[in-house]
Amino acid sequence: MIADAGTPTPYTTCYLRLSQPGSRFIIPRAYGGLGYAIPAVVGAHFARPGAQLIGLFGDGSLGMSAGELETLSRLKIPAKLLHFNNSTFGWIKALQRLHSGAKYYSVDFTAGDPARVAEGFGLKAIRVRTPDELDAGLEKAFAESGPVFVDIVSEPEVDQLPPVYSWQQAAAGHQTSR
Ligand SMILES: Cc1ncc(C[n+]2csc(CCOP(=O)(O)OP(=O)(O)O)c2C)c(N)n1
């Protein structure tokens, strides 16, 4: 499992439970560079051929490394890419809510149709809009032998504080460094 910067990092860190021995969970914590998950999946494939790779990332992240979909497609890397499509830089928007009195600046954008972008690069793509569609979509994605892009229409989550300790402290009125 490889989760990108942005809210995929804290949510996955908080809620993911790995049950298979030898499973790995990777996040770009040192610098938190957005656009990490898709190229990291390519690297992980060569580091551990045969591993079932799953990339988790937001639409802001996709904007930074969408071109790497071509690499996955050309090399036929059988990763499943789970794309959270919330039309916003959620991590930044949550920080603006916390520290700037919900004055939002340069964080929202239009969703477009990223499943078609992935198809344009030669990947199979599935669009998911509801929790029921999510179950069915994941089943379909994992039944495929090749790379699959799952576009998951999501809430912007700005009303939910992500599970980041220092943010929760700040929301509770405690002084912290960011
Ligand atoms: C290369 C790069 N540019 C900018 C940032 C700052 N940044 C951190 S999280 C984030 C927004 C993430 O948005 P998205 O990928 O859509 O995920 P979300 O937080 O909405 O789940 C940005 C712009 C960064 N970490 N790396």
PDB file of C-alpha atoms and ligand atoms in Angstrom:
ATOM      1  CA  MET A   1       0.000   0.000   0.000  1.00  0.00           C
ATOM      2  CA  ILE A   2       1.439   3.352  -0.960  1.00  0.00           C
ATOM      3  CA  ALA A   3      -0.400   6.483   0.170  1.00  0.00           C
ATOM      4  CA  ASP A   4       0.330   9.940  -1.136  1.00  0.00           C
ATOM      5  CA  ALA A   5       0.863  13.188   0.744  1.00  0.00           C
ATOM      6  CA  GLY A   6      -2.321  15.115   1.544  1.00  0.00           C
ATOM      7  CA  THR A   7      -5.063  13.520   3.606  1.00  0.00           C
ATOM      8  CA  PRO A   8      -4.397   9.973   2.301  1.00  0.00           C
ATOM      9  CA  THR A   9      -1.357   9.942   4.622  1.00  0.00           C
ATOM     10  CA  PRO A  10      -3.075  10.564   7.990  1.00  0.00           C
ATOM     11  CA  TYR A  11      -6.244   8.627   7.188  1.00  0.00           C
ATOM     12  CA  THR A  12      -4.362   5.576   5.964  1.00  0.00           C
ATOM     13  CA  THR A  13      -1.898   5.769   8.855  1.00  0.00           C
ATOM     14  CA  CYS A  14      -4.762   5.947  11.341  1.00  0.00           C
ATOM     15  CA  TYR A  15      -7.182   3.382   9.911  1.00  0.00           C
ATOM     16  CA  LEU A  16      -5.304   0.864   7.752  1.00  0.00           C
ATOM     17  CA  ARG A  17      -4.894  -2.562   9.316  1.00  0.00           C
ATOM     18  CA  LEU A  18      -2.571  -4.904   7.436  1.00  0.00           C
ATOM     19  CA  SER A  19      -3.315  -8.556   8.069  1.00  0.00           C
ATOM     20  CA  GLN A  20      -1.038 -10.327   5.597  1.00  0.00           C
ATOM     21  CA  PRO A  21       2.494 -11.137   6.798  1.00  0.00           C
ATOM     22  CA  GLY A  22       5.025  -9.241   4.699  1.00  0.00           C
ATOM     23  CA  SER A  23       2.601  -6.448   3.834  1.00  0.00           C
ATOM     24  CA  ARG A  24       4.117  -2.974   3.664  1.00  0.00           C
ATOM     25  CA  PHE A  25       2.657   0.508   3.995  1.00  0.00           C
ATOM     26  CA  ILE A  26       4.691   3.353   2.490  1.00  0.00           C
ATOM     27  CA  ILE A  27       4.148   7.115   2.800  1.00  0.00           C
ATOM     28  CA  PRO A  28       6.365  10.022   1.646  1.00  0.00           C
ATOM     29  CA  ARG A  29       6.711  11.443   5.136  1.00  0.00           C
ATOM     30  CA  ALA A  30      10.132  13.104   4.929  1.00  0.00           C
ATOM     31  CA  TYR A  31       9.196  15.863   2.478  1.00  0.00           C
ATOM     32  CA  GLY A  32       5.572  14.967   1.791  1.00  0.00           C
ATOM     33  CA  GLY A  33       5.947  15.574  -1.930  1.00  0.00           C
ATOM     34  CA  LEU A  34       2.571  15.419  -3.643  1.00  0.00           C
ATOM     35  CA  GLY A  35       2.411  13.193  -6.724  1.00  0.00           C
ATOM     36  CA  TYR A  36       4.358  10.395  -5.012  1.00  0.00           C
ATOM     37  CA  ALA A  37       2.043   7.397  -5.133  1.00  0.00           C
ATOM     38  CA  ILE A  38       1.888   6.681  -8.880  1.00  0.00           C
ATOM     39  CA  PRO A  39       5.670   6.730  -9.518  1.00  0.00           C
ATOM     40  CA  ALA A  40       6.261   4.974  -6.182  1.00  0.00           C
ATOM     41  CA  VAL A  41       4.021   2.129  -7.327  1.00  0.00           C
ATOM     42  CA  VAL A  42       6.255   1.764 -10.396  1.00  0.00           C
ATOM     43  CA  GLY A  43       9.365   1.625  -8.188  1.00  0.00           C
ATOM     44  CA  ALA A  44       7.751  -0.805  -5.753  1.00  0.00           C
ATOM     45  CA  HIS A  45       6.844  -3.120  -8.629  1.00  0.00           C
ATOM     46  CA  PHE A  46      10.495  -3.466  -9.560  1.00  0.00           C
ATOM     47  CA  ALA A  47      11.588  -3.736  -5.923  1.00  0.00           C
ATOM     48  CA  ARG A  48       9.064  -6.504  -5.210  1.00  0.00           C
ATOM     49  CA  PRO A  49       7.845  -8.075  -8.446  1.00  0.00           C
ATOM     50  CA  GLY A  50       4.672 -10.029  -7.856  1.00  0.00           C
ATOM     51  CA  ALA A  51       3.493  -7.923  -4.903  1.00  0.00           C
ATOM     52  CA  GLN A  52      -0.082  -6.663  -5.116  1.00  0.00           C
ATOM     53  CA  LEU A  53       0.409  -2.901  -5.219  1.00  0.00           C
ATOM     54  CA  ILE A  54      -2.218  -0.369  -4.253  1.00  0.00           C
ATOM     55  CA  GLY A  55      -1.737   3.377  -4.645  1.00  0.00           C
ATOM     56  CA  LEU A  56      -3.954   5.813  -2.736  1.00  0.00           C
ATOM     57  CA  PHE A  57      -3.965   9.468  -3.749  1.00  0.00           C
ATOM     58  CA  GLY A  58      -6.080  12.584  -4.173  1.00  0.00           C
ATOM     59  CA  ASP A  59      -6.911  14.584  -7.267  1.00  0.00           C
ATOM     60  CA  GLY A  60      -4.359  17.260  -6.341  1.00  0.00           C
ATOM     61  CA  SER A  61      -1.729  14.544  -6.384  1.00  0.00           C
ATOM     62  CA  LEU A  62      -2.956  13.178  -9.706  1.00  0.00           C
ATOM     63  CA  GLY A  63      -2.448  16.617 -11.237  1.00  0.00           C
ATOM     64  CA  MET A  64       1.238  16.403 -10.302  1.00  0.00           C
ATOM     65  CA  SER A  65       2.066  12.973 -11.719  1.00  0.00           C
ATOM     66  CA  ALA A  66      -0.717  11.983 -14.141  1.00  0.00           C
ATOM     67  CA  GLY A  67       1.879  11.485 -16.875  1.00  0.00           C
ATOM     68  CA  GLU A  68       3.199   8.459 -14.977  1.00  0.00           C
ATOM     69  CA  LEU A  69      -0.037   6.642 -15.833  1.00  0.00           C
ATOM     70  CA  GLU A  70       1.604   6.112 -19.196  1.00  0.00           C
ATOM     71  CA  THR A  71       4.513   4.322 -17.481  1.00  0.00           C
ATOM     72  CA  LEU A  72       2.161   1.968 -15.652  1.00  0.00           C
ATOM     73  CA  SER A  73       0.277   1.256 -18.832  1.00  0.00           C
ATOM     74  CA  ARG A  74       3.370   0.723 -20.998  1.00  0.00           C
ATOM     75  CA  LEU A  75       5.047  -1.565 -18.445  1.00  0.00           C
ATOM     76  CA  LYS A  76       1.726  -3.316 -17.656  1.00  0.00           C
ATOM     77  CA  ILE A  77       2.271  -2.922 -13.913  1.00  0.00           C
ATOM     78  CA  PRO A  78      -0.726  -4.641 -12.301  1.00  0.00           C
ATOM     79  CA  ALA A  79      -1.294  -1.991  -9.621  1.00  0.00           C
ATOM     80  CA  LYS A  80      -4.676  -0.819  -8.430  1.00  0.00           C
ATOM     81  CA  LEU A  81      -4.829   2.960  -8.190  1.00  0.00           C
ATOM     82  CA  LEU A  82      -7.463   4.360  -5.828  1.00  0.00           C
ATOM     83  CA  HIS A  83      -8.017   8.020  -6.654  1.00  0.00           C
ATOM     84  CA  PHE A  84      -9.993  10.200  -4.210  1.00  0.00           C
ATOM     85  CA  ASN A  85     -11.760  12.795  -6.286  1.00  0.00           C
ATOM     86  CA  ASN A  86     -12.887  15.589  -3.939  1.00  0.00           C
ATOM     87  CA  SER A  87     -12.184  18.581  -6.215  1.00  0.00           C
ATOM     88  CA  THR A  88      -9.941  20.208  -3.651  1.00  0.00           C
ATOM     89  CA  PHE A  89      -6.492  20.324  -2.084  1.00  0.00           C
ATOM     90  CA  GLY A  90      -8.107  18.900   1.059  1.00  0.00           C
ATOM     91  CA  TRP A  91      -5.049  19.013   3.293  1.00  0.00           C
ATOM     92  CA  ILE A  92      -4.453  22.701   2.526  1.00  0.00           C
ATOM     93  CA  LYS A  93      -8.130  23.545   2.816  1.00  0.00           C
ATOM     94  CA  ALA A  94      -8.279  21.879   6.233  1.00  0.00           C
ATOM     95  CA  LEU A  95      -5.272  23.968   7.349  1.00  0.00           C
ATOM     96  CA  GLN A  96      -6.939  27.136   6.064  1.00  0.00           C
ATOM     97  CA  ARG A  97     -10.060  26.232   8.003  1.00  0.00           C
ATOM     98  CA  LEU A  98      -8.022  25.669  11.133  1.00  0.00           C
ATOM     99  CA  HIS A  99      -5.724  28.674  10.996  1.00  0.00           C
ATOM    100  CA  SER A 100      -7.381  31.268   8.752  1.00  0.00           C
ATOM    101  CA  GLY A 101     -10.948  31.329   9.946  1.00  0.00           C
ATOM    102  CA  ALA A 102     -12.191  29.282   6.976  1.00  0.00           C
ATOM    103  CA  LYS A 103     -11.021  31.893   4.459  1.00  0.00           C
ATOM    104  CA  TYR A 104     -10.298  29.629   1.503  1.00  0.00           C
ATOM    105  CA  TYR A 105      -7.795  30.593  -1.136  1.00  0.00           C
ATOM    106  CA  SER A 106      -6.692  28.653  -4.238  1.00  0.00           C
ATOM    107  CA  VAL A 107      -7.741  25.247  -2.973  1.00  0.00           C
ATOM    108  CA  ASP A 108     -10.842  24.295  -4.992  1.00  0.00           C
ATOM    109  CA  PHE A 109     -10.875  23.113  -8.587  1.00  0.00           C
ATOM    110  CA  THR A 110     -13.161  21.194 -10.938  1.00  0.00           C
ATOM    111  CA  ALA A 111     -13.129  17.420 -10.920  1.00  0.00           C
ATOM    112  CA  GLY A 112     -13.171  16.817 -14.680  1.00  0.00           C
ATOM    113  CA  ASP A 113     -13.299  13.152 -15.624  1.00  0.00           C
ATOM    114  CA  PRO A 114     -10.007  11.566 -14.543  1.00  0.00           C
ATOM    115  CA  ALA A 115     -11.241   8.060 -15.407  1.00  0.00           C
ATOM    116  CA  ARG A 116     -11.163   9.153 -19.048  1.00  0.00           C
ATOM    117  CA  VAL A 117      -7.670  10.559 -18.550  1.00  0.00           C
ATOM    118  CA  ALA A 118      -6.551   7.149 -17.248  1.00  0.00           C
ATOM    119  CA  GLU A 119      -8.282   5.400 -20.160  1.00  0.00           C
ATOM    120  CA  GLY A 120      -6.520   7.785 -22.517  1.00  0.00           C
ATOM    121  CA  PHE A 121      -3.228   6.444 -21.146  1.00  0.00           C
ATOM    122  CA  GLY A 122      -4.403   2.874 -21.751  1.00  0.00           C
ATOM    123  CA  LEU A 123      -5.512   1.862 -18.240  1.00  0.00           C
ATOM    124  CA  LYS A 124      -8.822   0.259 -17.347  1.00  0.00           C
ATOM    125  CA  ALA A 125     -10.850   2.766 -15.346  1.00  0.00           C
ATOM    126  CA  ILE A 126     -13.836   2.486 -13.044  1.00  0.00           C
ATOM    127  CA  ARG A 127     -15.886   5.411 -11.690  1.00  0.00           C
ATOM    128  CA  VAL A 128     -17.377   5.075  -8.214  1.00  0.00           C
ATOM    129  CA  ARG A 129     -20.001   7.487  -6.817  1.00  0.00           C
ATOM    130  CA  THR A 130     -21.622   5.644  -3.867  1.00  0.00           C
ATOM    131  CA  PRO A 131     -20.506   3.231  -1.098  1.00  0.00           C
ATOM    132  CA  ASP A 132     -22.266   0.352  -2.910  1.00  0.00           C
ATOM    133  CA  GLU A 133     -20.476   1.212  -6.116  1.00  0.00           C
ATOM    134  CA  LEU A 134     -17.231   1.248  -4.134  1.00  0.00           C
ATOM    135  CA  ASP A 135     -17.591  -2.406  -3.080  1.00  0.00           C
ATOM    136  CA  ALA A 136     -18.496  -3.463  -6.619  1.00  0.00           C
ATOM    137  CA  GLY A 137     -15.780  -1.262  -8.148  1.00  0.00           C
ATOM    138  CA  LEU A 138     -13.054  -2.679  -5.909  1.00  0.00           C
ATOM    139  CA  GLU A 139     -14.130  -6.221  -6.657  1.00  0.00           C
ATOM    140  CA  LYS A 140     -13.975  -5.501 -10.375  1.00  0.00           C
ATOM    141  CA  ALA A 141     -10.602  -3.760 -10.065  1.00  0.00           C
ATOM    142  CA  PHE A 142      -9.004  -6.652  -8.159  1.00  0.00           C
ATOM    143  CA  ALA A 143     -10.458  -9.205 -10.582  1.00  0.00           C
ATOM    144  CA  GLU A 144      -8.452  -7.569 -13.403  1.00  0.00           C
ATOM    145  CA  SER A 145      -4.913  -8.757 -14.024  1.00  0.00           C
ATOM    146  CA  GLY A 146      -3.594  -5.404 -15.300  1.00  0.00           C
ATOM    147  CA  PRO A 147      -3.455  -1.839 -13.951  1.00  0.00           C
ATOM    148  CA  VAL A 148      -6.792  -0.319 -12.953  1.00  0.00           C
ATOM    149  CA  PHE A 149      -7.617   3.276 -12.044  1.00  0.00           C
ATOM    150  CA  VAL A 150     -10.576   3.607  -9.655  1.00  0.00           C
ATOM    151  CA  ASP A 151     -11.955   7.148  -9.574  1.00  0.00           C
ATOM    152  CA  ILE A 152     -13.766   7.529  -6.247  1.00  0.00           C
ATOM    153  CA  VAL A 153     -15.997  10.596  -6.010  1.00  0.00           C
ATOM    154  CA  SER A 154     -15.476  11.777  -2.416  1.00  0.00           C
ATOM    155  CA  GLU A 155     -16.565  14.469  -0.003  1.00  0.00           C
ATOM    156  CA  PRO A 156     -14.155  17.423   0.379  1.00  0.00           C
ATOM    157  CA  GLU A 157     -13.921  16.364   4.100  1.00  0.00           C
ATOM    158  CA  VAL A 158     -13.177  19.909   5.157  1.00  0.00           C
ATOM    159  CA  ASP A 159     -15.717  19.668   7.966  1.00  0.00           C
ATOM    160  CA  GLN A 160     -13.933  16.599   9.319  1.00  0.00           C
ATOM    161  CA  LEU A 161     -10.582  17.300  10.903  1.00  0.00           C
ATOM    162  CA  PRO A 162      -8.138  14.688   9.573  1.00  0.00           C
ATOM    163  CA  PRO A 163      -6.447  12.568  12.279  1.00  0.00           C
ATOM    164  CA  VAL A 164      -3.335  14.741  12.596  1.00  0.00           C
ATOM    165  CA  TYR A 165      -2.338  15.083  16.251  1.00  0.00           C
ATOM    166  CA  SER A 166      -1.043  18.675  16.091  1.00  0.00           C
ATOM    167  CA  TRP A 167      -4.180  19.791  14.224  1.00  0.00           C
ATOM    168  CA  GLN A 168      -6.405  18.187  16.797  1.00  0.00           C
ATOM    169  CA  GLN A 169      -4.421  19.949  19.513  1.00  0.00           C
ATOM    170  CA  ALA A 170      -4.774  23.268  17.676  1.00  0.00           C
ATOM    171  CA  ALA A 171      -8.511  22.732  17.219  1.00  0.00           C
ATOM    172  CA  ALA A 172      -8.778  22.097  20.956  1.00  0.00           C
ATOM    173  CA  GLY A 173      -7.090  25.467  21.590  1.00  0.00           C
ATOM    174  CA  HIS A 174      -3.624  24.166  22.534  1.00  0.00           C
ATOM    175  CA  GLN A 175      -0.500  25.913  21.235  1.00  0.00           C
ATOM    176  CA  THR A 176       1.448  23.734  18.801  1.00  0.00           C
ATOM    177  CA  SER A 177       3.906  24.155  15.982  1.00  0.00           C
ATOM    178  CA  ARG A 178       2.431  23.309  12.595  1.00  0.00           C
TER     179      ARG A 178
HETATM  180  C1  LIG B   1       4.900  18.961  -4.789  1.00  0.00           C
HETATM  181  C2  LIG B   1       4.023  19.477  -3.678  1.00  0.00           C
HETATM  182  N1  LIG B   1       3.342  20.628  -3.862  1.00  0.00           N
HETATM  183  C3  LIG B   1       2.544  21.105  -2.889  1.00  0.00           C
HETATM  184  C4  LIG B   1       2.426  20.444  -1.703  1.00  0.00           C
HETATM  185  C5  LIG B   1       1.557  20.994  -0.586  1.00  0.00           C
HETATM  186  N2  LIG B   1       0.392  20.145  -0.385  1.00  0.00           N
HETATM  187  C6  LIG B   1       0.362  19.216   0.624  1.00  0.00           C
HETATM  188  S1  LIG B   1      -1.062  18.388   0.664  1.00  0.00           S
HETATM  189  C7  LIG B   1      -1.682  19.262  -0.638  1.00  0.00           C
HETATM  190  C8  LIG B   1      -3.071  19.013  -1.157  1.00  0.00           C
HETATM  191  C9  LIG B   1      -3.408  17.556  -1.383  1.00  0.00           C
HETATM  192  O1  LIG B   1      -4.561  17.455  -2.179  1.00  0.00           O
HETATM  193  P1  LIG B   1      -5.056  16.090  -2.770  1.00  0.00           P
HETATM  194  O2  LIG B   1      -3.951  15.345  -3.423  1.00  0.00           O
HETATM  195  O3  LIG B   1      -6.236  16.363  -3.624  1.00  0.00           O
HETATM  196  O4  LIG B   1      -5.470  15.232  -1.493  1.00  0.00           O
HETATM  197  P2  LIG B   1      -6.511  15.612  -0.313  1.00  0.00           P
HETATM  198  O5  LIG B   1      -5.705  16.320   0.736  1.00  0.00           O
HETATM  199  O6  LIG B   1      -7.617  16.448  -0.902  1.00  0.00           O
HETATM  200  O7  LIG B   1      -6.996  14.281   0.156  1.00  0.00           O
HETATM  201  C10 LIG B   1      -0.748  20.201  -1.122  1.00  0.00           C
HETATM  202  C11 LIG B   1      -0.962  21.120  -2.269  1.00  0.00           C
HETATM  203  C12 LIG B   1       3.174  19.251  -1.538  1.00  0.00           C
HETATM  204  N3  LIG B   1       3.096  18.521  -0.417  1.00  0.00           N
HETATM  205  N4  LIG B   1       3.958  18.788  -2.556  1.00  0.00           N
END
